[in-house]
């Protein structure tokens, strides 16, 4: 992403071979070699380098892919950004020939006239599915959706193309897409840009578990195949999906209704016809599920299996009872939903005031319901999960605390916990996505209002999130790897913790934080974003921060203020900060603490702005927390001219509108440089007029 100017993309130049040996180098004067770390270089006349003067430019040839997924070569321009100083305590003197580059050079890059000693590997894409696992496909065409981020986004897209693959183990169907799509979620009111494909499942085996994979083709770097480069299945992190192919609908679906007023457990009926089942409802959910299990066995030959069945609840309040003993869900979830989706707010499933341990099947989907807490410390939903094998999905549900106290085990051991288009009810947030001890519960939130909590692995398109913490592995919860947070609004007026807190190793799978608004207001005075800072000694790589607006409080980024020297770097583009702080060797008085110098020298940064500089200075230099020098397009101390600043820098009341108004001085985006063509509110990029930050729209 961090080019000096536009990119020379030669589509199809190398259709079968990405070998760089056959390329014609482009002359790069005055730089004789790039060092092993990929960001320091040796300059033959370092005295001519001026960080605030005319750029000296290198052209770097990099392998990558075009929009068809074919191997390609791009020419990226990188500037010689500054001479390097010496470490503490000699920070006031410069080295003889060492210079910093504005962007990284990788092991596979070619620079004419210069020796490339870099051992740095190309950054990997970071992605998450917008589909949930174990979907029951009942049509020939099914839509697959994948949100993606990458350090070298361009042309308003994070990567060049994505190939979607569905396989039954013998045959497969594929589709390569290069144009991005958007998904709008009513619960949050937000939009998620992503890649989508319409795959035809009729060419695959019917009544078969199909594996869904994808190959991500970055503009720069190597392809990323989910099945081999991400987590083994199943995982709360990025992995392949398992979808049940039932395009002929011959697997069989039994319908059963529950009505607390007119139902009768002795005379209730299960049927393949929903209209017939609706005439003879049951009175309780456990009796309905028991009958459904028997029906699946006699009608479809699926013994001890309630999966694929649909339990429909009539309007009213239903008390949850144990349904685990009635049967498991072998292939797809049991679905419990409102009989009429329009009555979501008045079709209630409640805990009834008593705990039910291990009471739901391994795969369960709740849809179009209000899920209401009745009172104290009771367990509501629990499948006894000890790993990521189990799966709970809630879709289009209202979570309602009913003005009662929080209890972390209300939603307990459910394994992977995917919430889609859910919202918080009038009785407040039950915080069902928060942790309880070290048990197996791992949250993904998509398009929700609230819902993501303290054990969230991924969240996209969610509004009103209070905070996020990226954690190391703990108990039955695996490490959060390749975390994706995109197009969310975080707002907090009371926390004494950072709103976004990361203090864990970030390896090659990285961490994507793209398109988010983080608003600090009221009594909240800690950092809006703390990313491996404040004496943190975690190795940090492939961090992608793009198109974010962090207002009201500071961003503390990749400090080295302890006694250990560790490697830290990030790709930081098109963000608007209130303040950001970077601390290194001078702050700590530790001459060996140079592991975060790519951050201090803004390697891989471009087109960011801050309203207030850093906490200690609005100038650049060895002792400044703002960094050694400005990156390309960086502005400090500007009025962003928002429509309504309700953060600490404005009214302090929260729920502000961070759309730039007419005449804003924020840096402008072009179609060639932007990472995405839509923001979280669905505003489309207008090249040359839209602004950096989370909200592109220029008024």
Tab-separated table of C-alpha atoms in Angstrom, residues 205-655:
chain	number	residue	atom	x	y	z
A	205	UNK	CA	-22.609	-34.619	-4.303
A	206	UNK	CA	-26.046	-34.161	-2.800
A	207	UNK	CA	-26.486	-34.898	0.914
A	208	UNK	CA	-22.769	-34.508	1.499
A	209	UNK	CA	-20.610	-32.342	3.730
A	210	UNK	CA	-18.792	-29.982	1.371
A	211	UNK	CA	-15.483	-28.284	2.222
A	212	UNK	CA	-15.249	-24.599	1.299
A	213	UNK	CA	-11.787	-23.178	0.730
A	214	UNK	CA	-10.381	-20.015	-0.821
A	215	UNK	CA	-7.142	-18.840	-2.405
A	216	UNK	CA	-6.362	-15.154	-1.838
A	217	UNK	CA	-4.196	-13.475	-4.509
A	218	UNK	CA	-2.512	-10.315	-3.195
A	219	UNK	CA	-1.348	-7.499	-5.419
A	220	UNK	CA	2.088	-8.026	-3.861
A	221	UNK	CA	3.351	-11.239	-2.356
A	222	UNK	CA	2.414	-14.890	-2.343
A	223	UNK	CA	-0.985	-16.606	-2.654
A	224	UNK	CA	-2.677	-17.596	0.590
A	225	UNK	CA	-4.712	-20.809	0.628
A	226	UNK	CA	-6.963	-21.113	3.647
A	227	UNK	CA	-6.788	-24.922	3.856
A	228	UNK	CA	-2.990	-24.948	4.055
A	229	UNK	CA	-2.000	-21.506	5.342
A	230	UNK	CA	-4.664	-20.848	8.002
A	231	UNK	CA	-5.845	-22.943	10.978
A	232	UNK	CA	-6.812	-26.629	10.832
A	233	UNK	CA	-10.571	-27.197	10.948
A	234	UNK	CA	-12.410	-26.493	13.213
A	235	UNK	CA	-11.142	-23.251	14.672
A	236	UNK	CA	-12.466	-19.873	15.848
A	237	UNK	CA	-9.711	-18.372	13.695
A	238	UNK	CA	-9.690	-18.452	9.899
A	239	UNK	CA	-10.148	-21.986	8.587
A	240	UNK	CA	-12.126	-23.836	5.930
A	241	UNK	CA	-15.908	-24.187	6.210
A	242	UNK	CA	-18.043	-27.324	6.207
A	243	UNK	CA	-21.413	-26.788	4.503
A	244	UNK	CA	-24.147	-29.406	4.097
A	245	UNK	CA	-25.075	-29.745	0.433
A	246	UNK	CA	-28.819	-30.424	0.152
A	247	UNK	CA	-29.613	-28.603	-3.089
A	248	UNK	CA	-32.375	-31.117	-3.937
A	249	UNK	CA	-33.809	-30.784	-0.398
A	250	UNK	CA	-33.915	-34.588	-0.201
A	251	UNK	CA	-32.096	-34.717	3.145
A	252	UNK	CA	-35.436	-33.990	4.756
A	253	UNK	CA	-36.617	-31.255	7.079
A	254	UNK	CA	-39.078	-31.890	9.847
A	255	UNK	CA	-41.083	-28.944	11.182
A	256	UNK	CA	-42.495	-28.749	14.669
A	257	UNK	CA	-44.323	-25.868	16.367
A	258	UNK	CA	-44.466	-24.848	20.019
A	259	UNK	CA	-47.257	-22.711	21.469
A	260	UNK	CA	-47.345	-22.160	25.226
A	261	UNK	CA	-51.051	-21.193	25.123
A	262	UNK	CA	-52.618	-23.748	22.773
A	263	UNK	CA	-49.978	-26.465	22.455
A	264	UNK	CA	-50.287	-30.011	23.780
A	265	UNK	CA	-47.248	-32.257	24.282
A	266	UNK	CA	-49.462	-35.331	23.924
A	267	UNK	CA	-50.964	-34.411	20.567
A	268	UNK	CA	-48.302	-32.287	18.879
A	269	UNK	CA	-47.339	-33.233	15.329
A	270	UNK	CA	-44.069	-33.203	13.385
A	271	UNK	CA	-44.383	-32.899	9.609
A	272	UNK	CA	-42.433	-32.183	6.450
A	273	UNK	CA	-45.145	-29.587	5.814
A	274	UNK	CA	-44.832	-26.538	8.025
A	275	UNK	CA	-48.496	-25.710	7.539
A	276	UNK	CA	-49.521	-29.135	8.837
A	277	UNK	CA	-47.216	-28.983	11.871
A	278	UNK	CA	-48.537	-25.525	12.737
A	279	UNK	CA	-52.062	-26.962	13.254
A	280	UNK	CA	-50.904	-29.223	16.102
A	281	UNK	CA	-48.258	-27.479	18.182
A	282	UNK	CA	-46.480	-28.767	21.271
A	283	UNK	CA	-46.545	-26.961	24.594
A	284	UNK	CA	-42.826	-27.200	25.427
A	285	UNK	CA	-39.575	-27.172	23.478
A	286	UNK	CA	-38.098	-30.398	24.973
A	287	UNK	CA	-41.190	-32.409	23.996
A	288	UNK	CA	-41.125	-30.929	20.504
A	289	UNK	CA	-37.446	-31.824	20.062
A	290	UNK	CA	-38.041	-35.351	21.380
A	291	UNK	CA	-40.730	-35.854	18.759
A	292	UNK	CA	-38.497	-34.351	16.096
A	293	UNK	CA	-35.746	-36.838	16.906
A	294	UNK	CA	-38.169	-39.747	16.494
A	295	UNK	CA	-39.466	-38.259	13.248
A	296	UNK	CA	-35.935	-37.895	11.829
A	297	UNK	CA	-35.334	-41.554	12.604
A	298	UNK	CA	-38.512	-43.008	11.132
A	299	UNK	CA	-38.927	-40.594	8.224
A	300	UNK	CA	-35.321	-40.003	7.147
A	301	UNK	CA	-33.290	-42.765	8.815
A	302	UNK	CA	-31.314	-40.305	10.923
A	303	UNK	CA	-31.316	-41.908	14.346
A	304	UNK	CA	-30.552	-39.907	17.476
A	305	UNK	CA	-30.196	-36.816	15.306
A	306	UNK	CA	-32.221	-33.627	15.583
A	307	UNK	CA	-30.035	-31.785	13.063
A	308	UNK	CA	-31.807	-30.301	10.076
A	309	UNK	CA	-35.067	-30.010	11.987
A	310	UNK	CA	-36.789	-26.680	12.565
A	311	UNK	CA	-38.612	-25.843	15.792
A	312	UNK	CA	-40.879	-22.821	15.416
A	313	UNK	CA	-41.977	-20.901	18.482
A	314	UNK	CA	-45.295	-19.079	18.498
A	315	UNK	CA	-45.446	-15.582	19.910
A	316	UNK	CA	-45.084	-15.644	23.686
A	317	UNK	CA	-42.510	-16.500	26.350
A	318	UNK	CA	-40.889	-19.942	26.160
A	319	UNK	CA	-38.763	-21.345	28.967
A	320	UNK	CA	-35.617	-23.121	27.847
A	321	UNK	CA	-35.367	-26.760	28.866
A	322	UNK	CA	-32.659	-29.336	28.264
A	323	UNK	CA	-32.696	-30.634	24.678
A	324	UNK	CA	-29.263	-32.279	24.615
A	325	UNK	CA	-30.449	-35.765	25.621
A	326	UNK	CA	-33.058	-35.767	22.844
A	327	UNK	CA	-30.392	-36.160	20.187
A	328	UNK	CA	-27.338	-34.656	18.611
A	329	UNK	CA	-26.918	-32.700	15.373
A	330	UNK	CA	-24.637	-34.767	13.208
A	331	UNK	CA	-24.333	-32.683	10.051
A	332	UNK	CA	-26.167	-29.392	10.472
A	333	UNK	CA	-27.615	-27.483	13.400
A	334	UNK	CA	-31.013	-27.901	14.942
A	335	UNK	CA	-32.830	-24.618	14.253
A	336	UNK	CA	-35.096	-22.947	16.811
A	337	UNK	CA	-36.783	-19.850	15.442
A	338	UNK	CA	-39.787	-17.576	15.724
A	339	UNK	CA	-42.772	-18.911	13.819
A	340	UNK	CA	-43.263	-15.381	12.530
A	341	UNK	CA	-40.010	-13.382	12.154
A	342	UNK	CA	-42.052	-10.190	12.433
A	343	UNK	CA	-42.751	-11.070	16.095
A	344	UNK	CA	-39.068	-11.300	17.014
A	345	UNK	CA	-39.464	-8.822	19.878
A	346	UNK	CA	-42.366	-10.749	21.442
A	347	UNK	CA	-41.217	-14.315	20.757
A	348	UNK	CA	-39.033	-14.859	23.786
A	349	UNK	CA	-36.760	-17.693	24.847
A	350	UNK	CA	-35.732	-17.334	28.469
A	351	UNK	CA	-33.650	-19.212	31.025
A	352	UNK	CA	-36.558	-19.593	33.445
A	353	UNK	CA	-34.397	-18.752	36.429
A	354	UNK	CA	-32.599	-22.088	36.730
A	355	UNK	CA	-29.353	-23.443	35.298
A	356	UNK	CA	-29.329	-26.076	32.575
A	357	UNK	CA	-25.874	-27.572	32.133
A	358	UNK	CA	-24.945	-29.355	28.889
A	359	UNK	CA	-28.477	-28.736	27.670
A	360	UNK	CA	-28.119	-27.997	23.952
A	361	UNK	CA	-26.780	-30.098	21.049
A	362	UNK	CA	-23.320	-29.578	19.611
A	363	UNK	CA	-24.729	-27.602	16.654
A	364	UNK	CA	-27.606	-25.223	17.381
A	365	UNK	CA	-28.965	-22.191	15.532
A	366	UNK	CA	-31.332	-19.680	17.152
A	367	UNK	CA	-33.072	-17.281	14.770
A	368	UNK	CA	-35.532	-14.349	14.933
A	369	UNK	CA	-35.917	-14.617	18.728
A	370	UNK	CA	-35.554	-12.463	21.818
A	371	UNK	CA	-33.180	-14.197	24.247
A	372	UNK	CA	-33.973	-12.874	27.710
A	373	UNK	CA	-32.222	-13.234	31.041
A	374	UNK	CA	-34.546	-13.650	34.011
A	375	UNK	CA	-32.268	-13.008	36.911
A	376	UNK	CA	-29.242	-14.184	38.864
A	377	UNK	CA	-26.334	-16.466	38.180
A	378	UNK	CA	-27.884	-19.109	35.957
A	379	UNK	CA	-26.553	-21.045	32.984
A	380	UNK	CA	-28.782	-20.564	29.930
A	381	UNK	CA	-27.069	-22.083	26.867
A	382	UNK	CA	-24.425	-24.772	27.369
A	383	UNK	CA	-23.397	-27.684	25.144
A	384	UNK	CA	-20.569	-28.871	27.389
A	385	UNK	CA	-17.959	-27.900	24.784
A	386	UNK	CA	-14.301	-28.460	25.602
A	387	UNK	CA	-12.915	-27.248	22.276
A	388	UNK	CA	-13.876	-25.535	19.018
A	389	UNK	CA	-15.796	-28.618	17.824
A	390	UNK	CA	-19.165	-27.289	19.009
A	391	UNK	CA	-21.011	-24.417	17.366
A	392	UNK	CA	-23.768	-22.022	18.453
A	393	UNK	CA	-25.204	-19.578	15.901
A	394	UNK	CA	-27.577	-16.752	16.751
A	395	UNK	CA	-28.996	-14.882	13.772
A	396	UNK	CA	-31.363	-11.888	13.835
A	397	UNK	CA	-31.818	-12.245	17.593
A	398	UNK	CA	-32.353	-9.684	20.347
A	399	UNK	CA	-30.249	-10.197	23.469
A	400	UNK	CA	-31.980	-8.726	26.514
A	401	UNK	CA	-30.494	-8.595	30.021
A	402	UNK	CA	-33.951	-7.716	31.365
A	403	UNK	CA	-32.345	-5.108	33.676
A	404	UNK	CA	-30.629	-7.881	35.649
A	405	UNK	CA	-27.045	-8.346	36.746
A	406	UNK	CA	-24.298	-9.709	34.511
A	407	UNK	CA	-23.258	-13.358	34.787
A	408	UNK	CA	-20.403	-14.612	32.620
A	409	UNK	CA	-21.678	-18.187	32.319
A	410	UNK	CA	-25.166	-17.296	31.091
A	411	UNK	CA	-23.892	-18.435	27.701
A	412	UNK	CA	-21.350	-20.991	28.813
A	413	UNK	CA	-19.456	-23.826	27.095
A	414	UNK	CA	-20.718	-23.547	23.523
A	415	UNK	CA	-17.433	-23.707	21.572
A	416	UNK	CA	-17.514	-21.422	18.560
A	417	UNK	CA	-20.219	-18.793	19.020
A	418	UNK	CA	-21.197	-16.891	15.851
A	419	UNK	CA	-23.622	-13.972	16.156
A	420	UNK	CA	-25.028	-12.447	12.962
A	421	UNK	CA	-27.227	-9.328	12.722
A	422	UNK	CA	-28.129	-9.487	16.427
A	423	UNK	CA	-28.874	-6.548	18.701
A	424	UNK	CA	-29.342	-5.546	22.325
A	425	UNK	CA	-32.830	-5.257	23.827
A	426	UNK	CA	-34.363	-2.597	26.017
A	427	UNK	CA	-33.309	-4.413	29.183
A	428	UNK	CA	-29.653	-3.836	28.464
A	429	UNK	CA	-26.687	-5.892	27.318
A	430	UNK	CA	-26.340	-9.334	28.958
A	431	UNK	CA	-22.722	-9.391	27.724
A	432	UNK	CA	-23.167	-12.916	26.451
A	433	UNK	CA	-19.904	-12.622	24.549
A	434	UNK	CA	-17.810	-12.213	27.698
A	435	UNK	CA	-15.580	-14.822	29.262
A	436	UNK	CA	-16.165	-17.060	32.216
A	437	UNK	CA	-12.977	-18.622	33.572
A	438	UNK	CA	-11.118	-20.481	30.805
A	439	UNK	CA	-14.040	-22.403	29.304
A	440	UNK	CA	-14.603	-23.093	25.604
A	441	UNK	CA	-16.453	-20.095	24.213
A	442	UNK	CA	-15.051	-18.187	21.236
A	443	UNK	CA	-17.031	-15.316	19.704
A	444	UNK	CA	-17.370	-14.082	16.134
A	445	UNK	CA	-19.725	-11.129	15.642
A	446	UNK	CA	-20.983	-10.061	12.199
A	447	UNK	CA	-23.220	-7.031	11.666
A	448	UNK	CA	-24.398	-6.866	15.285
A	449	UNK	CA	-25.328	-4.016	17.589
A	450	UNK	CA	-23.190	-4.857	20.594
A	451	UNK	CA	-22.770	-8.623	21.082
A	452	UNK	CA	-18.981	-8.847	20.750
A	453	UNK	CA	-17.353	-9.162	24.169
A	454	UNK	CA	-14.153	-9.999	26.006
A	455	UNK	CA	-13.555	-13.282	24.171
A	456	UNK	CA	-14.186	-12.025	20.639
A	457	UNK	CA	-11.930	-13.476	17.969
A	458	UNK	CA	-13.343	-11.487	15.036
A	459	UNK	CA	-15.881	-8.686	14.602
A	460	UNK	CA	-17.002	-6.937	11.413
A	461	UNK	CA	-19.784	-4.448	10.788
A	462	UNK	CA	-20.714	-4.187	14.485
A	463	UNK	CA	-21.859	-1.023	16.242
A	464	UNK	CA	-21.680	0.159	19.856
A	465	UNK	CA	-18.907	-2.198	20.905
A	466	UNK	CA	-17.502	-1.192	24.306
A	467	UNK	CA	-13.999	-2.644	24.006
A	468	UNK	CA	-11.819	-5.430	22.622
A	469	UNK	CA	-8.877	-7.364	24.053
A	470	UNK	CA	-6.670	-9.636	21.971
A	471	UNK	CA	-5.569	-12.472	24.232
A	472	UNK	CA	-3.120	-15.331	24.235
A	473	UNK	CA	-4.349	-18.939	24.491
A	474	UNK	CA	-6.096	-19.647	27.778
A	475	UNK	CA	-7.575	-22.948	28.954
A	476	UNK	CA	-10.008	-24.305	26.355
A	477	UNK	CA	-9.711	-21.152	24.247
A	478	UNK	CA	-6.976	-21.273	21.580
A	479	UNK	CA	-4.781	-18.303	20.733
A	480	UNK	CA	-6.382	-15.501	18.727
A	481	UNK	CA	-4.539	-15.767	15.412
A	482	UNK	CA	-5.105	-13.578	12.380
A	483	UNK	CA	-7.720	-11.491	14.200
A	484	UNK	CA	-9.921	-9.395	11.907
A	485	UNK	CA	-11.702	-6.280	13.217
A	486	UNK	CA	-13.282	-4.286	10.430
A	487	UNK	CA	-15.889	-1.548	9.925
A	488	UNK	CA	-17.011	-1.470	13.571
A	489	UNK	CA	-17.829	1.402	15.905
A	490	UNK	CA	-16.285	1.217	19.362
A	491	UNK	CA	-17.521	3.745	21.884
A	492	UNK	CA	-16.781	3.918	25.601
A	493	UNK	CA	-17.317	6.641	28.152
A	494	UNK	CA	-16.351	4.859	31.357
A	495	UNK	CA	-13.599	2.282	30.903
A	496	UNK	CA	-10.304	2.589	32.749
A	497	UNK	CA	-8.829	0.143	30.225
A	498	UNK	CA	-7.805	0.841	26.645
A	499	UNK	CA	-10.806	0.475	24.344
A	500	UNK	CA	-8.756	-1.663	21.948
A	501	UNK	CA	-6.036	-3.565	23.791
A	502	UNK	CA	-3.495	-5.911	22.218
A	503	UNK	CA	-0.770	-7.437	24.341
A	504	UNK	CA	0.102	-10.760	22.760
A	505	UNK	CA	2.539	-11.985	20.107
A	506	UNK	CA	1.404	-11.225	16.560
A	507	UNK	CA	3.099	-13.544	14.092
A	508	UNK	CA	2.915	-13.831	10.289
A	509	UNK	CA	-0.889	-14.309	10.364
A	510	UNK	CA	-1.035	-10.763	11.702
A	511	UNK	CA	-3.815	-8.512	12.984
A	512	UNK	CA	-6.192	-6.497	10.785
A	513	UNK	CA	-7.803	-3.332	12.155
A	514	UNK	CA	-9.514	-1.625	9.231
A	515	UNK	CA	-12.327	0.879	8.767
A	516	UNK	CA	-13.194	1.278	12.465
A	517	UNK	CA	-14.293	4.248	14.568
A	518	UNK	CA	-12.950	4.242	18.136
A	519	UNK	CA	-14.546	6.948	20.276
A	520	UNK	CA	-13.425	7.776	23.816
A	521	UNK	CA	-15.633	10.132	25.807
A	522	UNK	CA	-16.993	10.806	29.299
A	523	UNK	CA	-14.799	9.487	32.108
A	524	UNK	CA	-12.759	7.166	29.869
A	525	UNK	CA	-9.176	8.447	29.880
A	526	UNK	CA	-7.092	5.442	28.880
A	527	UNK	CA	-5.794	4.872	25.351
A	528	UNK	CA	-8.256	4.398	22.527
A	529	UNK	CA	-5.845	1.879	21.024
A	530	UNK	CA	-2.994	0.171	22.865
A	531	UNK	CA	-1.149	-2.035	20.421
A	532	UNK	CA	1.676	-3.994	22.061
A	533	UNK	CA	2.817	-0.897	23.945
A	534	UNK	CA	3.420	0.036	27.611
A	535	UNK	CA	6.391	-2.254	28.364
A	536	UNK	CA	4.993	-5.018	26.150
A	537	UNK	CA	7.650	-7.453	24.893
A	538	UNK	CA	5.611	-9.331	22.287
A	539	UNK	CA	7.047	-9.805	18.810
A	540	UNK	CA	4.725	-7.987	16.421
A	541	UNK	CA	4.458	-8.302	12.651
A	542	UNK	CA	1.923	-8.006	9.826
A	543	UNK	CA	-0.248	-5.500	11.669
A	544	UNK	CA	-2.526	-3.747	9.161
A	545	UNK	CA	-4.120	-0.466	10.332
A	546	UNK	CA	-6.088	1.152	7.518
A	547	UNK	CA	-8.910	3.704	7.253
A	548	UNK	CA	-9.557	4.075	11.014
A	549	UNK	CA	-10.734	7.087	13.025
A	550	UNK	CA	-9.508	7.000	16.637
A	551	UNK	CA	-10.854	10.011	18.507
A	552	UNK	CA	-10.833	11.414	22.010
A	553	UNK	CA	-7.792	9.528	23.253
A	554	UNK	CA	-4.357	8.473	22.115
A	555	UNK	CA	-3.093	5.448	20.228
A	556	UNK	CA	-0.066	3.853	21.901
A	557	UNK	CA	1.735	1.916	19.183
A	558	UNK	CA	4.430	-0.756	19.413
A	559	UNK	CA	6.558	0.573	22.276
A	560	UNK	CA	10.000	-0.557	23.312
A	561	UNK	CA	10.209	1.010	26.744
A	562	UNK	CA	11.328	-2.047	28.720
A	563	UNK	CA	14.618	-3.874	28.901
A	564	UNK	CA	14.018	-6.385	26.089
A	565	UNK	CA	14.560	-5.672	22.413
A	566	UNK	CA	11.953	-7.324	20.174
A	567	UNK	CA	11.000	-6.890	16.525
A	568	UNK	CA	7.915	-4.746	15.946
A	569	UNK	CA	6.483	-3.291	12.740
A	570	UNK	CA	3.151	-2.344	11.183
A	571	UNK	CA	1.497	-1.045	8.026
A	572	UNK	CA	-0.358	2.146	8.920
A	573	UNK	CA	-2.316	3.994	6.234
A	574	UNK	CA	-5.203	6.440	5.868
A	575	UNK	CA	-5.875	6.711	9.622
A	576	UNK	CA	-6.975	9.694	11.661
A	577	UNK	CA	-5.683	9.821	15.239
A	578	UNK	CA	-6.205	12.234	18.085
A	579	UNK	CA	-2.626	11.534	19.166
A	580	UNK	CA	-0.265	8.653	18.658
A	581	UNK	CA	2.753	7.680	20.703
A	582	UNK	CA	5.761	5.569	19.708
A	583	UNK	CA	8.478	4.960	22.309
A	584	UNK	CA	11.887	3.463	21.698
A	585	UNK	CA	15.461	3.496	22.928
A	586	UNK	CA	15.641	7.156	23.956
A	587	UNK	CA	12.514	6.970	26.090
A	588	UNK	CA	13.742	3.846	27.864
A	589	UNK	CA	17.369	4.868	28.046
A	590	UNK	CA	18.226	1.498	26.506
A	591	UNK	CA	20.657	1.577	23.608
A	592	UNK	CA	19.769	-1.958	22.571
A	593	UNK	CA	16.046	-1.187	22.180
A	594	UNK	CA	15.935	-0.672	18.429
A	595	UNK	CA	13.502	-3.476	17.515
A	596	UNK	CA	10.701	-1.005	16.859
A	597	UNK	CA	12.741	1.381	14.715
A	598	UNK	CA	10.687	0.542	11.590
A	599	UNK	CA	7.790	2.105	13.514
A	600	UNK	CA	9.854	5.061	14.739
A	601	UNK	CA	10.914	5.706	11.130
A	602	UNK	CA	7.364	5.091	9.795
A	603	UNK	CA	8.375	2.299	7.422
A	604	UNK	CA	5.205	1.161	5.645
A	605	UNK	CA	3.224	4.217	6.808
A	606	UNK	CA	1.493	6.782	4.603
A	607	UNK	CA	-1.307	9.339	4.480
A	608	UNK	CA	-2.178	9.499	8.163
A	609	UNK	CA	-3.196	12.525	10.206
A	610	UNK	CA	-3.455	13.430	13.878
A	611	UNK	CA	-5.202	16.341	15.504
A	612	UNK	CA	-2.754	16.767	18.399
A	613	UNK	CA	0.563	15.122	17.577
A	614	UNK	CA	1.843	12.925	20.415
A	615	UNK	CA	1.568	13.233	24.176
A	616	UNK	CA	5.014	14.814	24.514
A	617	UNK	CA	5.549	16.733	21.293
A	618	UNK	CA	4.154	17.713	17.929
A	619	UNK	CA	7.610	17.716	16.351
A	620	UNK	CA	9.722	14.849	15.076
A	621	UNK	CA	13.038	13.584	16.404
A	622	UNK	CA	14.825	10.902	18.433
A	623	UNK	CA	13.127	11.859	21.690
A	624	UNK	CA	9.664	12.543	20.273
A	625	UNK	CA	6.894	10.038	20.817
A	626	UNK	CA	5.572	11.129	17.429
A	627	UNK	CA	8.465	9.328	15.729
A	628	UNK	CA	11.678	10.231	13.957
A	629	UNK	CA	10.061	11.815	10.889
A	630	UNK	CA	6.729	12.217	9.113
A	631	UNK	CA	5.643	9.552	6.666
A	632	UNK	CA	4.445	10.380	3.172
A	633	UNK	CA	1.279	12.488	3.289
A	634	UNK	CA	1.277	12.781	7.084
A	635	UNK	CA	-0.395	15.800	8.701
A	636	UNK	CA	-0.229	16.795	12.375
A	637	UNK	CA	-2.205	19.366	14.318
A	638	UNK	CA	-5.130	19.779	11.946
A	639	UNK	CA	-8.796	20.432	12.560
A	640	UNK	CA	-10.610	17.440	11.028
A	641	UNK	CA	-13.841	19.442	10.787
A	642	UNK	CA	-16.165	16.624	11.764
A	643	UNK	CA	-19.904	16.968	11.631
A	644	UNK	CA	-20.156	16.384	15.402
A	645	UNK	CA	-17.202	15.617	17.666
A	646	UNK	CA	-18.667	14.033	20.809
A	647	UNK	CA	-15.365	12.556	22.043
A	648	UNK	CA	-13.087	14.056	24.720
A	649	UNK	CA	-11.890	16.568	22.153
A	650	UNK	CA	-15.484	17.735	21.593
A	651	UNK	CA	-18.637	17.645	23.705
A	652	UNK	CA	-17.576	14.501	25.596
A	653	UNK	CA	-21.085	13.042	25.421
A	654	UNK	CA	-20.473	10.171	22.975
A	655	UNK	CA	-22.253	9.058	19.797
